[in-house]
Short mmCIF file of C-alpha atoms in Angstrom, two decimals:
data_model
loop_
_atom_site.label_atom_id
_atom_site.label_comp_id
_atom_site.label_asym_id
_atom_site.label_seq_id
_atom_site.Cartn_x
_atom_site.Cartn_y
_atom_site.Cartn_z
CA MET A 1 -14.59 -26.86 -3.26
CA SER A 2 -14.94 -25.41 0.18
CA ALA A 3 -12.30 -23.53 2.37
CA ASP A 4 -11.97 -26.67 4.39
CA ASP A 5 -10.59 -28.46 1.35
CA PHE A 6 -8.39 -25.53 0.21
CA ASP A 7 -6.13 -23.64 2.56
CA LEU A 8 -6.79 -19.97 2.38
CA SER A 9 -5.27 -19.06 5.78
CA GLN A 10 -3.04 -15.97 5.95
CA PRO A 11 0.57 -16.61 6.74
CA GLU A 12 1.75 -15.77 10.20
CA LEU A 13 4.11 -12.77 10.45
CA THR A 14 7.52 -13.53 11.81
CA THR A 15 10.76 -11.38 12.35
CA GLU A 16 12.50 -13.24 9.57
CA ASP A 17 9.90 -12.01 7.07
CA PHE A 18 10.86 -8.40 7.13
CA LEU A 19 13.47 -6.55 5.18
CA VAL A 20 15.66 -4.50 7.72
CA LEU A 21 17.96 -1.82 6.13
CA ASP A 22 20.70 0.38 7.47
CA ASP A 23 19.40 3.86 6.71
CA PRO A 24 20.22 7.04 8.49
CA ARG A 25 16.57 8.15 8.58
CA PHE A 26 15.21 4.98 9.88
CA GLY A 27 14.99 5.85 13.51
CA PRO A 28 12.43 6.90 16.14
CA GLU A 29 12.63 10.61 15.18
CA THR A 30 11.11 9.64 11.70
CA VAL A 31 7.39 9.12 11.35
CA ALA A 32 5.60 7.10 8.76
CA ILE A 33 1.85 6.95 8.20
CA VAL A 34 0.27 3.71 7.10
CA THR A 35 -3.37 3.49 6.24
CA GLY A 36 -5.28 0.25 6.38
CA ALA A 37 -2.98 -0.79 9.19
CA ALA A 38 -5.42 -3.10 11.02
CA SER A 39 -5.02 -6.13 8.75
CA GLY A 40 -3.27 -7.58 5.68
CA ILE A 41 -0.72 -5.58 3.78
CA GLY A 42 -1.33 -2.44 5.97
CA ARG A 43 -0.62 -4.35 9.10
CA ALA A 44 2.52 -6.02 7.69
CA THR A 45 3.80 -2.56 6.37
CA ALA A 46 3.31 -0.89 9.76
CA ILE A 47 5.18 -3.73 11.48
CA ALA A 48 7.94 -3.75 8.73
CA LEU A 49 8.58 -0.02 9.23
CA ALA A 50 8.59 -0.56 13.04
CA ALA A 51 11.07 -3.35 12.54
CA ASN A 52 13.33 -0.77 10.88
CA GLY A 53 13.02 1.52 13.96
CA LEU A 54 10.56 4.11 12.66
CA THR A 55 7.72 5.67 14.53
CA VAL A 56 4.57 4.50 12.70
CA VAL A 57 1.08 6.08 12.86
CA ALA A 58 -1.27 3.31 12.03
CA ALA A 59 -4.62 4.44 10.68
CA ASP A 60 -7.72 2.38 10.21
CA ILE A 61 -11.35 2.44 11.05
CA ASP A 62 -10.91 -0.99 12.75
CA GLU A 63 -9.79 -0.19 16.34
CA ALA A 64 -9.62 -3.90 17.40
CA GLY A 65 -7.43 -4.69 14.42
CA LEU A 66 -5.15 -1.76 15.22
CA ASP A 67 -4.73 -3.17 18.72
CA GLU A 68 -3.80 -6.61 17.10
CA THR A 69 -1.18 -4.80 14.91
CA MET A 70 0.39 -3.27 17.85
CA ALA A 71 0.38 -6.46 19.80
CA LYS A 72 1.96 -8.32 16.93
CA ALA A 73 4.73 -5.76 16.70
CA ALA A 74 5.38 -6.07 20.35
CA ASP A 75 5.45 -9.88 20.06
CA LEU A 76 8.11 -9.53 17.39
CA ASP A 77 10.16 -7.03 19.49
CA ALA A 78 10.07 -4.41 16.78
CA PRO A 79 12.23 -1.52 17.91
CA GLY A 80 10.01 1.10 16.46
CA THR A 81 6.82 2.32 18.04
CA ILE A 82 3.30 2.04 16.53
CA HIS A 83 0.74 4.61 17.48
CA ALA A 84 -2.86 3.54 16.64
CA VAL A 85 -4.92 6.36 15.40
CA PRO A 86 -8.39 5.23 14.52
CA THR A 87 -9.45 7.00 11.32
CA ASP A 88 -12.37 6.95 9.07
CA LEU A 89 -10.79 7.73 5.69
CA THR A 90 -14.18 8.92 4.37
CA ASP A 91 -14.21 11.72 7.10
CA ASP A 92 -12.00 14.74 6.18
CA ASP A 93 -11.76 15.79 9.76
CA ASP A 94 -10.61 12.37 10.93
CA VAL A 95 -7.94 12.28 8.14
CA ALA A 96 -6.74 15.82 9.11
CA ALA A 97 -6.49 14.83 12.77
CA MET A 98 -4.57 11.64 11.91
CA VAL A 99 -2.02 13.54 9.78
CA ASP A 100 -1.64 16.23 12.62
CA ALA A 101 -1.00 13.39 15.07
CA ALA A 102 1.71 12.02 12.83
CA ALA A 103 3.37 15.42 12.50
CA GLU A 104 3.32 15.97 16.22
CA ALA A 105 5.03 12.51 16.74
CA GLY A 106 8.29 13.45 15.00
CA ASP A 107 9.51 14.21 11.52
CA LEU A 108 6.80 13.09 9.17
CA ARG A 109 8.68 11.78 6.10
CA TYR A 110 6.77 8.74 4.85
CA VAL A 111 3.23 7.84 3.81
CA ALA A 112 2.03 4.37 2.76
CA ASN A 113 -1.43 4.58 1.41
CA VAL A 114 -2.46 1.05 1.66
CA ALA A 115 -6.17 0.95 2.67
CA GLY A 116 -8.47 -0.79 0.25
CA MET A 117 -11.68 -2.77 -0.31
CA GLN A 118 -13.13 -4.79 -3.01
CA HIS A 119 -16.60 -5.53 -4.53
CA ILE A 120 -17.19 -8.09 -7.21
CA ALA A 121 -20.05 -7.33 -9.66
CA SER A 122 -20.54 -6.62 -13.27
CA ILE A 123 -20.90 -2.93 -14.31
CA PRO A 124 -24.58 -3.13 -14.95
CA ASP A 125 -25.12 -4.77 -11.48
CA PHE A 126 -22.58 -2.61 -9.60
CA PRO A 127 -24.18 -0.75 -6.67
CA MET A 128 -23.33 2.89 -6.93
CA GLU A 129 -23.07 3.21 -3.07
CA LYS A 130 -20.26 0.57 -3.20
CA TYR A 131 -18.63 2.34 -6.14
CA ASP A 132 -18.65 5.69 -4.21
CA LEU A 133 -17.30 4.01 -1.01
CA LEU A 134 -14.54 2.18 -2.81
CA LEU A 135 -13.38 5.39 -4.74
CA ASP A 136 -13.56 7.49 -1.46
CA ILE A 137 -11.33 5.02 0.33
CA MET A 138 -8.91 4.04 -2.40
CA LEU A 139 -8.55 7.28 -4.39
CA ARG A 140 -9.99 10.32 -2.67
CA ALA A 141 -8.45 9.45 0.75
CA PRO A 142 -4.92 8.94 -0.71
CA PHE A 143 -5.19 12.28 -2.37
CA LEU A 144 -6.31 14.00 0.82
CA VAL A 145 -3.74 12.29 2.90
CA ALA A 146 -0.99 13.45 0.39
CA LYS A 147 -2.48 17.00 0.29
CA LEU A 148 -2.20 17.28 4.08
CA ALA A 149 1.01 15.44 4.59
CA MET A 150 3.14 17.04 1.78
CA PRO A 151 3.70 20.38 3.74
CA HIS A 152 4.79 18.50 6.82
CA ILE A 153 7.15 16.26 4.71
CA ARG A 154 8.57 19.33 3.00
CA ALA A 155 9.10 21.03 6.35
CA THR A 156 11.70 18.33 7.27
CA ASP A 157 14.08 19.71 4.58
CA ASP A 158 17.45 20.39 6.27
CA SER A 159 19.51 20.53 3.12
CA GLU A 160 21.49 23.60 1.98
CA ALA A 161 20.87 25.39 -1.27
CA SER A 162 23.80 26.59 -3.33
CA ASP A 163 24.69 27.72 -6.89
CA ASP A 164 26.60 25.32 -9.16
CA ALA A 165 29.34 26.25 -11.60
CA SER A 166 26.59 27.15 -14.22
CA GLY A 167 24.75 29.31 -11.73
CA ASN A 168 21.91 26.92 -11.24
CA ARG A 169 20.46 26.59 -7.79
CA THR A 170 20.90 23.09 -6.31
CA GLN A 171 20.26 21.45 -2.96
CA SER A 172 22.41 19.01 -1.11
CA GLY A 173 21.17 16.00 0.53
CA ASP A 174 18.89 13.11 -0.69
CA GLY A 175 15.44 14.41 -0.42
CA VAL A 176 12.87 14.89 2.28
CA GLY A 177 10.64 11.82 2.12
CA ALA A 178 8.27 9.87 0.02
CA ILE A 179 4.64 8.82 -0.47
CA GLY A 180 4.00 5.26 -1.52
CA ASN A 181 0.71 4.17 -2.91
CA MET A 182 -0.70 0.60 -3.01
CA SER A 183 -1.49 -0.05 -6.64
CA SER A 184 -2.06 -3.33 -8.37
CA VAL A 185 -1.69 -5.21 -11.65
CA HIS A 186 -5.24 -3.89 -11.98
CA GLY A 187 -3.70 -0.50 -12.37
CA ARG A 188 -2.36 -1.73 -15.57
CA TYR A 189 -5.06 -3.72 -17.13
CA ALA A 190 -8.69 -4.75 -16.57
CA THR A 191 -10.46 -7.97 -15.75
CA GLN A 192 -14.19 -8.60 -15.43
CA ASP A 193 -16.30 -7.70 -12.35
CA LYS A 194 -13.85 -5.30 -10.68
CA ALA A 195 -14.62 -2.00 -12.47
CA ALA A 196 -14.55 0.23 -9.39
CA TYR A 197 -11.27 -1.25 -8.04
CA ILE A 198 -9.71 -0.99 -11.55
CA THR A 199 -10.78 2.56 -11.90
CA ALA A 200 -9.35 3.43 -8.49
CA LYS A 201 -6.09 1.75 -9.14
CA HIS A 202 -5.64 3.48 -12.54
CA GLY A 203 -6.43 6.83 -10.86
CA LEU A 204 -3.90 6.05 -8.04
CA ASN A 205 -1.11 5.63 -10.57
CA GLY A 206 -1.95 9.16 -11.90
CA LEU A 207 -1.79 10.51 -8.31
CA THR A 208 1.64 8.92 -7.88
CA ARG A 209 2.98 10.64 -10.92
CA SER A 210 1.46 13.84 -9.86
CA ILE A 211 3.18 13.68 -6.54
CA ALA A 212 6.53 13.06 -8.21
CA ALA A 213 5.87 15.95 -10.65
CA GLU A 214 5.38 18.37 -7.79
CA GLY A 215 7.85 16.90 -5.43
CA GLU A 216 10.85 18.84 -7.04
CA GLY A 217 12.95 15.72 -7.06
CA ARG A 218 12.99 15.72 -3.25
CA LEU A 219 9.58 14.56 -2.14
CA ARG A 220 9.19 11.32 -4.11
CA GLY A 221 6.05 9.48 -5.14
CA PHE A 222 5.98 5.78 -6.06
CA SER A 223 3.48 2.92 -6.34
CA VAL A 224 3.65 -0.65 -5.47
CA SER A 225 1.83 -3.04 -7.93
CA VAL A 226 1.53 -6.76 -7.11
CA GLY A 227 -0.69 -9.63 -8.26
CA TYR A 228 -2.63 -11.61 -5.76
CA VAL A 229 -1.74 -11.51 -2.06
CA LEU A 230 -3.06 -13.83 0.59
CA THR A 231 -4.88 -11.29 2.72
CA PRO A 232 -8.32 -11.25 4.32
CA LEU A 233 -9.51 -8.99 1.53
CA MET A 234 -8.32 -11.63 -0.96
CA VAL A 235 -10.01 -14.48 0.77
CA ASN A 236 -13.34 -12.63 0.55
CA GLN A 237 -12.64 -11.93 -3.15
CA ILE A 238 -11.96 -15.63 -3.86
CA GLU A 239 -15.22 -16.59 -2.23
CA ASP A 240 -17.15 -13.81 -4.17
CA THR A 241 -15.59 -14.63 -7.51
CA ALA A 242 -16.37 -18.34 -6.98
CA GLU A 243 -19.95 -17.54 -6.39
CA GLU A 244 -20.14 -14.99 -9.20
CA ARG A 245 -18.60 -17.40 -11.81
CA GLY A 246 -20.06 -20.69 -10.50
CA ILE A 247 -16.72 -22.29 -10.00
CA SER A 248 -14.70 -23.64 -7.02
CA GLU A 249 -12.36 -21.52 -4.88
CA ARG A 250 -9.49 -23.78 -5.99
CA GLU A 251 -10.42 -22.91 -9.60
CA VAL A 252 -10.41 -19.19 -8.82
CA VAL A 253 -6.99 -19.24 -7.47
CA GLU A 254 -5.31 -21.69 -9.88
CA ASP A 255 -7.17 -20.70 -13.12
CA VAL A 256 -8.47 -17.07 -12.73
CA MET A 257 -5.86 -15.68 -10.39
CA LEU A 258 -2.65 -17.43 -11.00
CA GLY A 259 -3.45 -19.07 -14.39
CA GLN A 260 -1.59 -16.36 -16.33
CA ALA A 261 1.24 -15.89 -13.81
CA ARG A 262 4.60 -17.63 -14.22
CA THR A 263 5.18 -17.74 -10.36
CA LYS A 264 2.51 -20.13 -9.16
CA GLU A 265 1.99 -18.81 -5.59
CA MET A 266 0.37 -15.89 -4.00
CA MET A 267 2.59 -13.18 -2.47
CA THR A 268 2.50 -12.77 1.34
CA PRO A 269 1.68 -9.36 3.04
CA ALA A 270 5.23 -9.26 4.37
CA GLU A 271 6.70 -9.45 0.91
CA VAL A 272 4.60 -6.48 -0.19
CA ALA A 273 5.52 -4.63 3.04
CA ASN A 274 9.16 -5.04 2.21
CA LEU A 275 8.72 -3.17 -1.13
CA PHE A 276 7.59 -0.07 0.84
CA VAL A 277 10.59 -0.43 3.14
CA PHE A 278 12.93 -0.45 0.13
CA GLY A 279 10.96 2.37 -1.62
CA PHE A 280 11.22 4.74 1.47
CA SER A 281 14.90 3.91 2.04
CA LYS A 282 17.92 5.61 0.65
CA HIS A 283 18.25 2.64 -1.79
CA GLY A 284 15.02 3.89 -3.46
CA LYS A 285 16.14 7.50 -4.07
CA HIS A 286 15.77 7.09 -7.88
CA LEU A 287 12.34 5.54 -7.51
CA ASN A 288 10.21 8.66 -8.34
CA GLY A 289 6.93 8.44 -10.17
CA GLY A 290 7.63 4.91 -10.94
CA ASP A 291 5.81 1.69 -10.12
CA MET A 292 7.49 -1.35 -8.34
CA LEU A 293 5.79 -4.22 -10.27
CA HIS A 294 6.08 -7.70 -8.52
CA ASP A 295 3.41 -9.83 -10.09
CA GLY A 296 5.16 -13.09 -11.03
CA GLY A 297 5.00 -12.13 -14.76
CA TYR A 298 1.23 -11.98 -14.72
CA SER A 299 0.88 -8.73 -16.68
CA THR A 300 4.06 -9.01 -18.88
CA THR A 301 3.83 -12.52 -20.26
CA TYR A 302 1.20 -14.67 -22.02
CA GLU A 303 0.90 -18.07 -23.67
#
């Protein structure tokens, strides 16, 4: 079954797709970093945050894709501003410059580590250069971005400390910000031919909890885990899986990807982006160290 026979096109982003919340920190003075912002979930997340009025630093190695993200936000009349900062996430100096640019743009409070890649191969056949690149982008880079961003996020703290009736030191206010990491159902279980991706996502869940552990209840860490999302990355994965297993693209989607799910459709990038919007907002203040699982029942049910 060819792509001509089976529609794998990514849905067009529209204004109606995005969750817009009334939040006192969702304004132009607040900055959010979004990695992987040139396409897919990263692009949708950057636009969703701009739709909520934030200043967004969009980071990606794909400069043309970043231009398209900014153009799409302008087409949708997003009230926030997106600043494209071309960034090679495997280059420490690039990452440091990107975080500095975000801090200079306003109050850096939020980070969405979304950038990712995929390579389909069995463990014996997995090229180590692909393994190293995938782990660099999907696990090392989120760690480095968090390491560099956390001091800036903490510096936005404008709460007042005081002693309660028991003499314990407490702080007013609802925290200083949050770091959200793009995990996956593959951060909960394993399937064949995706060993590097699965390793990265399991590690990313550990990083999320570590951020929460060190955030003192004020700098939150959370992850977003979804099943299969119709993105350019996913289209490539469908094609590679079909070739690896010798089956059609339709069979990959209906049997391999959605066969175990109860919701028989892929998520859209905007639906995933909205989870980051909620997680960063005041409504997510108790989401700390936790994972927002939206997988259509894939990892929690079976027949």
